[in-house]
Amino acid sequence: MTVDDTGSGTGAQPAPGGEPGRTAGPVTDATPARAAADGEAPQDARPDAGTGTRPNHRPDDSSPAGSGRHGEDRSPAGSGIRRDDHGSDSRPDVRPDARHEANGRVDPQGEPDSGEDPLALRLEGLILGAERRYTPFQAARSAGVSMELASRFWRAMGFADIGQAKALTEADVLALRRLAGLVEAGLLSEAMAVQVARSTGQTTARLAEWQIDSFLEGLTEPPEPGMTRTEVTYPLIELLLPELEEFLVYVWRRQLAAATGRVVQAADDEEMVDRRLAVGFADLVGFTRLTRRMEEEELGELVEAFETTAADLVAAHGGRLIKTLGDEVLYSADDAGVAAEIALRLIETMANDETMPELRVGIAFGTVTTRMGDVFGTTVNLASRLTSIAPRDAVLVDGAFAEELTRTGDAPASEAAAAEAAAAAEKEGEEPPSYRFALQPMWQRPVRGLGVIEPWLLARRADEA
């Protein structure tokens, strides 16, 4: 089946907002490079004529794409890089000053009317490893999925609608095939596949923004007078890209193994989704006032230092950092004692840093719903409310958290109970019980949306401090 820009061909799906595959107007600024036959999908990527079947264009499932095992090509699947018999790489021409004519020749003059930055196009070609060759409609047809489903996947991944501009690559087609293939095989429902696309897109978007804003921005400072940032950026990314890609996969596998281990240790199937956890919020006091009197760069450095310190402490003591919100961090822990230790360590560390404002922490214990790496539910709301009413440089916890610390022996029910236990142990010639934390009941108070609660002040025991 031949797929052209007008969407002709058997079984064509309508493009959004108009006729199948037809652009709203002439594509100029958004098409820096045309495919070998304008509008034609490559022969090996088209569905068989008239059959409506999915194209047989899947990578070999026997080994992960890009794994590099047994001398395989280590380039990302669908990157457009081919390795010949001599081991050399052949990359498609992704120069912004060249365009492919219908006869396969390259016009060295390029497209003078293109409004896109030449360096941006070169960097896109380098990072994606493939040239632009498909409109969204053509990519969906080549992947064997409907335009509606393709649009749902792309939007879930965080990509803007581009109309019918020719801006997609073979890697985009392959990604659609993989997601749709998981649905067809019954491994994922369509809703779950969209969720996978959304969670992956949101996580990697933040990572990419951080790498560009913080990491690459610092490294691309011109090393010599007269050099521009442009002259440094391209070769730097060329060197860093494969290393960062390998590291990303390594960290993801490690995190996946850790998360899987936590899930399989759950008591029952219901607990895998709705689990009993300790949830803590740590909030910088007076942050709004700081934003009015600090320079933007100073404020950015303070937030980065706070987030880095919090992330390190949470990870070091066995908790999980859920998210950071500038002046606030949200973390969780399976064990109440771990959550308490993290909270007090945060208070102590920030108090010893003169550049940091005061901190307050609120912790609650109970059933929590986890979705896409985030946590939801009444327990999370209660922890947030406790943070808002906590004294400066102090930790407030709810009654369920206090009970859990008592149950595990991390804190006595009261100081009177601790004294009685110590006296009884001494009378029997035994070691008195050792407690890590102390709990002091506070005045009951109403909390918006949660009724009346009795918070407890958490501190270290005098002998532990």
PDB file of C-alpha atoms in Angstrom, residues 4 15 77 116 123 166 200 234 258 267 272 319 389 402 413 421 424:
ATOM      1  CA  ASP A   4       0.843   9.642   0.444  1.00  0.00           C
ATOM      2  CA  ALA A  15      -6.205  12.672  10.354  1.00  0.00           C
ATOM      3  CA  ALA A  77      16.532   0.534  18.228  1.00  0.00           C
ATOM      4  CA  GLU A 116      14.325  26.416  12.494  1.00  0.00           C
ATOM      5  CA  LEU A 123      21.488  18.332  17.580  1.00  0.00           C
ATOM      6  CA  LYS A 166       6.954  15.866   8.564  1.00  0.00           C
ATOM      7  CA  THR A 200       7.793   7.475  31.245  1.00  0.00           C
ATOM      8  CA  TYR A 234      27.595  19.544  19.498  1.00  0.00           C
ATOM      9  CA  ALA A 258      14.205  -2.507  44.129  1.00  0.00           C
ATOM     10  CA  ALA A 267       1.488  -9.503  52.588  1.00  0.00           C
ATOM     11  CA  MET A 272       0.496  -4.419  46.502  1.00  0.00           C
ATOM     12  CA  GLY A 319      13.228   5.690  52.594  1.00  0.00           C
ATOM     13  CA  ILE A 389       0.903  23.136  62.031  1.00  0.00           C
ATOM     14  CA  ALA A 402       2.815   6.965  67.423  1.00  0.00           C
ATOM     15  CA  ALA A 413       3.867   4.635  75.191  1.00  0.00           C
ATOM     16  CA  ALA A 421       9.738  -0.933  82.406  1.00  0.00           C
ATOM     17  CA  ALA A 424      11.049  -3.890  86.427  1.00  0.00           C
TER      18      ALA A 424
END
